[in-house]
Tab-separated table of C-alpha atoms in Angstrom:
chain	number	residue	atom	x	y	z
A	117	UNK	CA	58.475	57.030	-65.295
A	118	UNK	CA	55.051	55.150	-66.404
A	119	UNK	CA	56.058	55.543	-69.828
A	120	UNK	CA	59.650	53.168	-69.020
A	121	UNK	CA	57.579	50.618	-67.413
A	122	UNK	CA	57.237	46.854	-69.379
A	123	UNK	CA	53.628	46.934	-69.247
A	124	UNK	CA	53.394	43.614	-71.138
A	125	UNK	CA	55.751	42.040	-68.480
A	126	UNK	CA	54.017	43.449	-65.205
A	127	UNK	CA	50.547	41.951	-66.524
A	128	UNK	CA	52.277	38.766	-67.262
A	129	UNK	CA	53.586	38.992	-63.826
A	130	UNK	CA	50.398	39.543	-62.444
A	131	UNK	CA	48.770	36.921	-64.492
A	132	UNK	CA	51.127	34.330	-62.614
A	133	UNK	CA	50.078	35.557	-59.240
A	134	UNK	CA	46.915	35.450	-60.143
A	135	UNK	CA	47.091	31.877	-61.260
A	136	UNK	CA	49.176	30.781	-57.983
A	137	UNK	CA	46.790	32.767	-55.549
A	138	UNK	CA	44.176	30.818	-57.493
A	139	UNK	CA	45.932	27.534	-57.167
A	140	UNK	CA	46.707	28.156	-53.301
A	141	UNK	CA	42.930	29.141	-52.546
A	142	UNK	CA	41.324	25.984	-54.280
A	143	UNK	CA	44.054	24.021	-52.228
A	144	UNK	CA	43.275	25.828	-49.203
A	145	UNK	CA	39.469	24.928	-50.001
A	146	UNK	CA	40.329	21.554	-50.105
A	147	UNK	CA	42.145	21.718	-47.276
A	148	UNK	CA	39.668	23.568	-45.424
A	149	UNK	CA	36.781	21.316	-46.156
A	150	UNK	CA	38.618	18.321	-45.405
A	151	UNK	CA	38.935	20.208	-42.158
A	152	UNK	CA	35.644	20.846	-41.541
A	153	UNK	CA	34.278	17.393	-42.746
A	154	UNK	CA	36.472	15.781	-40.277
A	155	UNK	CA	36.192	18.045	-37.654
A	156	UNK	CA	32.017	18.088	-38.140
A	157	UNK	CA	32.141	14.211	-38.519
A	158	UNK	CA	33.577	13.541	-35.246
A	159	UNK	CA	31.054	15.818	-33.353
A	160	UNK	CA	28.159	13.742	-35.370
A	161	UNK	CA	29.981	10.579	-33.831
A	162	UNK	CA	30.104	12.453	-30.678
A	163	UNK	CA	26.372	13.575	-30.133
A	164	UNK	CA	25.662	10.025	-31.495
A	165	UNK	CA	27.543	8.169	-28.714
A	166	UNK	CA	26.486	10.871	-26.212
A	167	UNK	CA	22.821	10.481	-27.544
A	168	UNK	CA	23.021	6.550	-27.386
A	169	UNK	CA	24.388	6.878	-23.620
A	170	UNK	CA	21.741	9.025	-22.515
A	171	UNK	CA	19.471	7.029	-24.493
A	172	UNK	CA	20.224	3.901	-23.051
A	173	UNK	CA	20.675	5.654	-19.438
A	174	UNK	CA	16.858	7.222	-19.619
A	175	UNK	CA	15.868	3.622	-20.840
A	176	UNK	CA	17.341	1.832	-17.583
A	177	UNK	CA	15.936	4.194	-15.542
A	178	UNK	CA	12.721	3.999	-16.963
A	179	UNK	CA	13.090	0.353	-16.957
A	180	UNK	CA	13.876	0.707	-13.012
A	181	UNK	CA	10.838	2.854	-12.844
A	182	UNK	CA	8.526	0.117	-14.303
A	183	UNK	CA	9.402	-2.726	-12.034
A	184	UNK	CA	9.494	-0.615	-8.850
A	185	UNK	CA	6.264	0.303	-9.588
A	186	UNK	CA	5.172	-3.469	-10.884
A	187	UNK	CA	6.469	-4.684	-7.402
A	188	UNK	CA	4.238	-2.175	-5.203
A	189	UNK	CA	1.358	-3.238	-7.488
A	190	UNK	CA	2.001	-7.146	-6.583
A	191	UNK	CA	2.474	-6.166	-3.238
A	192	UNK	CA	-0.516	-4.241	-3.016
A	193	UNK	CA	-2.734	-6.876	-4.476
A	194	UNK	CA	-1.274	-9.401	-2.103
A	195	UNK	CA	-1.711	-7.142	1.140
A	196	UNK	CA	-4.380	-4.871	0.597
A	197	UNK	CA	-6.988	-6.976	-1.292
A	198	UNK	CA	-7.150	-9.766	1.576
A	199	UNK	CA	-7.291	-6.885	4.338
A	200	UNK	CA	-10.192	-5.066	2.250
A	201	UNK	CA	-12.069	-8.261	2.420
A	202	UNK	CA	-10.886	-8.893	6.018
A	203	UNK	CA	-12.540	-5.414	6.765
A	204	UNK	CA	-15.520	-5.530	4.975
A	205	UNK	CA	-16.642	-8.906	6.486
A	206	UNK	CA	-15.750	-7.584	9.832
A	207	UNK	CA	-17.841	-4.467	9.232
A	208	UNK	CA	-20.432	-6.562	7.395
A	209	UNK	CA	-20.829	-8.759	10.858
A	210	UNK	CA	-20.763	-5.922	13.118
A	211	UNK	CA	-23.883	-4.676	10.930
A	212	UNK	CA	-25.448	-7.898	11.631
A	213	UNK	CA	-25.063	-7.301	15.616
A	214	UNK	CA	-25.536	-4.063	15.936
A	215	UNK	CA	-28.210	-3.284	12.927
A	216	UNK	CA	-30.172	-6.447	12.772
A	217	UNK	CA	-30.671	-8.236	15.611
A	218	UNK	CA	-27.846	-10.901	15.651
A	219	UNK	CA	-26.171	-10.012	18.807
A	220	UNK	CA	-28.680	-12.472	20.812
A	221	UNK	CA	-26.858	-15.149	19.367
A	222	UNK	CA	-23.899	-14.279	20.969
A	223	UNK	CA	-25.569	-14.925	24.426
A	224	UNK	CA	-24.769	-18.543	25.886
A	225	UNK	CA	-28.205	-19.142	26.482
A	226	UNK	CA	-29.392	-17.945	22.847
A	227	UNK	CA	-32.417	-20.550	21.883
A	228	UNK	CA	-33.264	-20.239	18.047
A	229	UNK	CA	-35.999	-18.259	16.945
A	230	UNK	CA	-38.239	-18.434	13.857
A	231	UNK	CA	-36.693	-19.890	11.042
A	232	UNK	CA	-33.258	-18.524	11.916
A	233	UNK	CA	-30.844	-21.588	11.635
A	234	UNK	CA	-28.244	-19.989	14.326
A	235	UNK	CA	-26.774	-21.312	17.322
A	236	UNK	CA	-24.511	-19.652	19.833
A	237	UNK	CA	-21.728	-22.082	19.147
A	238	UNK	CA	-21.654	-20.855	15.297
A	239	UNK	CA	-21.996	-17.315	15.768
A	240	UNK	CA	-19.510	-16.566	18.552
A	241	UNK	CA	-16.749	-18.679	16.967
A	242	UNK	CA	-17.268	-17.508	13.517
A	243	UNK	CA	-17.425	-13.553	15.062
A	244	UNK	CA	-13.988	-14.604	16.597
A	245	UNK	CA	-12.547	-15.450	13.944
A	246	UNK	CA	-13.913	-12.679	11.516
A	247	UNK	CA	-11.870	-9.980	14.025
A	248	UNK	CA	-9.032	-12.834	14.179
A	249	UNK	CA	-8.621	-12.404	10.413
A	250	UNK	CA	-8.723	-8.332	10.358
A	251	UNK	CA	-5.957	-8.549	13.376
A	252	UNK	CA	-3.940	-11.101	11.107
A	253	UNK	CA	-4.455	-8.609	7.619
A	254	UNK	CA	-3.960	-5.282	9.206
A	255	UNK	CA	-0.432	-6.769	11.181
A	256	UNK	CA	0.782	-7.686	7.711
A	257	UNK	CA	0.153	-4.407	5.947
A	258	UNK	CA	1.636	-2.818	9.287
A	259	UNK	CA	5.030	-5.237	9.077
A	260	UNK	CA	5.356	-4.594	5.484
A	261	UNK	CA	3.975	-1.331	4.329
A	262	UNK	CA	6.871	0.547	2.496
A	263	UNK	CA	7.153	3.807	1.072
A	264	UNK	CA	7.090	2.789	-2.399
A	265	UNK	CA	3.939	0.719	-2.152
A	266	UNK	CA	2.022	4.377	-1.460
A	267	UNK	CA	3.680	6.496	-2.971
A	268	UNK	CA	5.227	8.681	0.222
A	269	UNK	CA	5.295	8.834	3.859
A	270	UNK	CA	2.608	10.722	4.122
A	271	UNK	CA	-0.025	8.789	2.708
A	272	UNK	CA	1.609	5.675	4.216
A	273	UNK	CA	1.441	7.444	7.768
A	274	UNK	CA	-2.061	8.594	7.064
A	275	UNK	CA	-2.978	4.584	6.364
A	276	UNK	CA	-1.397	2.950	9.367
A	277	UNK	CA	-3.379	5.531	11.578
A	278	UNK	CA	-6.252	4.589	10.348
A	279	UNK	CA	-5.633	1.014	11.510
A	280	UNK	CA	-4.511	2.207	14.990
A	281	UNK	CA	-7.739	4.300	14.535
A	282	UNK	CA	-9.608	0.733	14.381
A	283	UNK	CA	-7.406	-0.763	17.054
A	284	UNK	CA	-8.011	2.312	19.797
A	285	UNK	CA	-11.391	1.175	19.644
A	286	UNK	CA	-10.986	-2.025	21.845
A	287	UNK	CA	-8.103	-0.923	23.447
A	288	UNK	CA	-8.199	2.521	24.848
A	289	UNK	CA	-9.571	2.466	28.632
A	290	UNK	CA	-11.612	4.836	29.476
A	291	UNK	CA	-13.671	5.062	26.393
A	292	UNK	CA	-13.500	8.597	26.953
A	293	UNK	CA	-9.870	8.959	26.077
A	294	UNK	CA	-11.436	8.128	22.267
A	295	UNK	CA	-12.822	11.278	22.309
A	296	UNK	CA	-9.892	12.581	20.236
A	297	UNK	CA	-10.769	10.212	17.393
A	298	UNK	CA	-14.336	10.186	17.811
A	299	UNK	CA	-15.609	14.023	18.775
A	300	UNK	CA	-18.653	13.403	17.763
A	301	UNK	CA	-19.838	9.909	19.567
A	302	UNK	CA	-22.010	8.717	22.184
A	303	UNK	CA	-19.664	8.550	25.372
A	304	UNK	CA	-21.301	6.083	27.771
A	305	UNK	CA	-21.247	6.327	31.480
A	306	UNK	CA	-18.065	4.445	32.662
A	307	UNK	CA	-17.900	2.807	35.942
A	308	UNK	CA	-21.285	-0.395	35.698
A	309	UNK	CA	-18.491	-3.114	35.236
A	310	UNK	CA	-19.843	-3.878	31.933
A	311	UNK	CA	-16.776	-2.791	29.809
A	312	UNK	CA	-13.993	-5.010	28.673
A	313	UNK	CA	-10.989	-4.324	26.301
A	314	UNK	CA	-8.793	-5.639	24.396
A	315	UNK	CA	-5.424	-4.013	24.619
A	316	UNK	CA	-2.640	-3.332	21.672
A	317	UNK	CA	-0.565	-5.997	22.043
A	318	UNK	CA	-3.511	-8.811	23.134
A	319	UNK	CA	-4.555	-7.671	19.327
A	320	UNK	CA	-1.228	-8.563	17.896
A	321	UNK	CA	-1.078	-11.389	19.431
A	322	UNK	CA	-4.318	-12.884	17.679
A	323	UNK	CA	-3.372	-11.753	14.607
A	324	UNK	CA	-0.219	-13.282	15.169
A	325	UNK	CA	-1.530	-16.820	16.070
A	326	UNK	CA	-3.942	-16.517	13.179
A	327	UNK	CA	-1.120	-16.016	10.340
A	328	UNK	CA	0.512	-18.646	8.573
A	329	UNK	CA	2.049	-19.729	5.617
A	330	UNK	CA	5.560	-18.228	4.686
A	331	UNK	CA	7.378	-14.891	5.304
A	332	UNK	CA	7.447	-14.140	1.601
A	333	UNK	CA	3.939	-15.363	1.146
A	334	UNK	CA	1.590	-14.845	4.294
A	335	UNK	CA	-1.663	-15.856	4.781
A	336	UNK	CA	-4.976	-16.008	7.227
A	337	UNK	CA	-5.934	-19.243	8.522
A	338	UNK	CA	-8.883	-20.508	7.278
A	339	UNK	CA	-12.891	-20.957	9.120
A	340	UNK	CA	-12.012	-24.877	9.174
A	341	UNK	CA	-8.483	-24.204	9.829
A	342	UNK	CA	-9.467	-21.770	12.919
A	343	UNK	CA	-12.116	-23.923	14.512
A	344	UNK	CA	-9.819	-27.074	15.004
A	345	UNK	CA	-7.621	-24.759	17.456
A	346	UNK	CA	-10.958	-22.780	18.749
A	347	UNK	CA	-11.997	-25.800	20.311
A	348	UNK	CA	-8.970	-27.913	21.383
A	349	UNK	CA	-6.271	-26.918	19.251
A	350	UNK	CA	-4.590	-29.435	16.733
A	351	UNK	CA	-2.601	-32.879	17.531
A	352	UNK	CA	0.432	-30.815	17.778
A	353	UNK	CA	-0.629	-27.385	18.635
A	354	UNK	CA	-2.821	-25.763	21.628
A	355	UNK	CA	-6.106	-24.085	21.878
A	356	UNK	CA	-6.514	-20.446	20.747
A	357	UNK	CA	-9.569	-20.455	22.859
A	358	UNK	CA	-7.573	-18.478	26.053
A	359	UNK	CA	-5.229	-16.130	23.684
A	360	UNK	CA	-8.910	-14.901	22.141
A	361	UNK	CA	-10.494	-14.611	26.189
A	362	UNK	CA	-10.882	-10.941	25.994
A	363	UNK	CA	-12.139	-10.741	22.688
A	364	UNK	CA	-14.731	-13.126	23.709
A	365	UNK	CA	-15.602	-10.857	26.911
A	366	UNK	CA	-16.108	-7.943	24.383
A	367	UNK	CA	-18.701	-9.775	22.481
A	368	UNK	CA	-20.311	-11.900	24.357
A	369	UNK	CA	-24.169	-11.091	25.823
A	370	UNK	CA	-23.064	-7.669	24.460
A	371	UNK	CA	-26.349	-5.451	24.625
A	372	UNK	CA	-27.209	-2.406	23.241
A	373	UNK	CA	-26.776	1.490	25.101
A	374	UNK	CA	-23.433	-0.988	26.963
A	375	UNK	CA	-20.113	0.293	27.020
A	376	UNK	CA	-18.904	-2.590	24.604
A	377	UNK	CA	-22.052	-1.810	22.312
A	378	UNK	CA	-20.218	1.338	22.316
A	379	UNK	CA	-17.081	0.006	20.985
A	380	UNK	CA	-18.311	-1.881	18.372
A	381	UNK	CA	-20.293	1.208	17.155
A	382	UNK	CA	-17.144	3.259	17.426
A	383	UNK	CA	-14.499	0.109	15.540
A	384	UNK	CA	-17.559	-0.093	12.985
A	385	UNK	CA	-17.249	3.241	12.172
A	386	UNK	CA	-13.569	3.340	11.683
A	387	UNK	CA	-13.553	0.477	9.325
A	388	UNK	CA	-15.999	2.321	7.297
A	389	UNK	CA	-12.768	4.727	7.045
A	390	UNK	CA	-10.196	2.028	6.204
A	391	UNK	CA	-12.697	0.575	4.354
A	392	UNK	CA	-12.877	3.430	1.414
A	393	UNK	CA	-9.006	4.052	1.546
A	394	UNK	CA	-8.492	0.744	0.680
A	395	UNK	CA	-10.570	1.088	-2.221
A	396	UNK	CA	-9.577	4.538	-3.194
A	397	UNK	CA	-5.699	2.628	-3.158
A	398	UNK	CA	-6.648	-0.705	-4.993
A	399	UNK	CA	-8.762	1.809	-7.815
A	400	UNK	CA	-5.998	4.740	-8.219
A	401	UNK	CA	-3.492	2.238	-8.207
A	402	UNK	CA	-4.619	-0.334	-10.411
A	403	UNK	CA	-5.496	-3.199	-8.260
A	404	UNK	CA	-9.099	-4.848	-7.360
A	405	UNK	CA	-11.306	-3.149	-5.447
């Protein structure tokens, strides 16, 4: 049956199949390629527009990032700086009374000695207003101390305690109830009449009167400023002289081994502690110590 076949036909045959399989594949190719090309083009356009979205996305964000953390820097220059000098004159002054000698001159009937150039009238209004302007610094920071400008609660709950830590000190009554803050201090005897406080709110309130300037821009009155109202108040305002009465009773004729030495041993010590968190914040945090 081989032998009847048209051998020269079937390979003819063939040949044309061969040829039209060869003509459909190389279309198919072309066809396939084309495919591909389009179908690989579009998902280059896609991870391009997807890439440029989350491109532009991670650049607002980080662009969000940078001015949140520009604005707690500004804010912590304007807050923190003023109330780290506010507490290191306090604490400076307090050395000065309790270290050197200088609380005579906060005794009505101081007479200058040597070649001292103090007077009572100086030193008592000038100690005045040096707690006047911690009060003032440390109820800013307290009104306006957000999250963001420390980082978390935490270390913004940690800070404010530390300035009730410094407040307690003149307010709590009897000194013993400091005890909590201050294990490790002299307790004196209560009960000799020669204590005097000043309370919370009476600390506010001075630190109140002793702001001005705007909400968005606070400031401390000034020595000059202070002074005009210390001693009669100006044309169109009164005397601070009664709002600061029981700061005055804490400071004046204050004597050493006294309950009120006591206090000013204890708020000395605390600012010490605000002191060096201010700094660690204004250093970590790019500001000026």
């Amino acid at each position: 049956m081989l032998s009847q076949l048209n051998w020269a036909d079937l390979f003819a045959e063939l040949g044309k199949a061969a040829v039209v399989l060869a003509v459909v594949g190389y279309f198919g190719k072309l066809v396939l390629e084309q495919y591909l090309k389009r179908n690989i083009q579009a998902y280059e356009n896609e991870l391009r527009r997807k890439s440029t979205q989350e491109f532009k996305e991670l650049e607002l964000r980080l662009t969000e990032r940078v001015a949140l953390a520009e604005r707690a820097r500004e804010r912590r220059e304007r807050w923190f700086v003023p109330l780290l000098g506010a507490t290191r004159d306090l604490q400076e002054r307090l050395a000065n009374v309790l270290d050197k000698g200088a609380y005579s001159a906060l005794s009505p009937s101081y007479v200058r000695q040597g070649d001292w150039s103090m007077n009572h009238r100086y030193f008592l209004a000038s100690t005045v207003y040096l707690f006047g302007q911690y009060f003032c610094w440390s109820r800013i920071v307290e009104n306006r101390l957000t999250l963001d400008v420390l980082g978390d609660a935490a270390a913004r709950d940690g800070f404010l305690e530390l300035i009730r830590k410094v407040r307690a000190t003149l307010s709590t009554f009897p000194m013993a109830d400091l005890k909590d803050r201050f294990p490790h201090a002299h307790q004196p005897a209560g009960g000799s009449g020669g204590d005097a406080q000043v309370f919370a709110l009476q600390q506010r309130a001075m630190g109140e009167a002793m702001q001005t300037g705007s909400d968005d821009a606070p400031r401390c009155l000034t020595f000059v400023e202070f002074c005009r109202r210390w001693e009669k108040g100006a044309p169109d305002e009164d005397s601070v002289r009664d709002l600061f009465a029981p700061l005055e009773a804490v400071v004046s004729e204050v004597r050493p081994d006294g309950p009120r030495w006591s206090r000013l041993t204890l708020m000395r010590q605390a600012l010490a502690e605000l002191r060096s968190e201010c700094e660690r914040v204004a250093v970590a945090r790019g500001g000026t110590a």
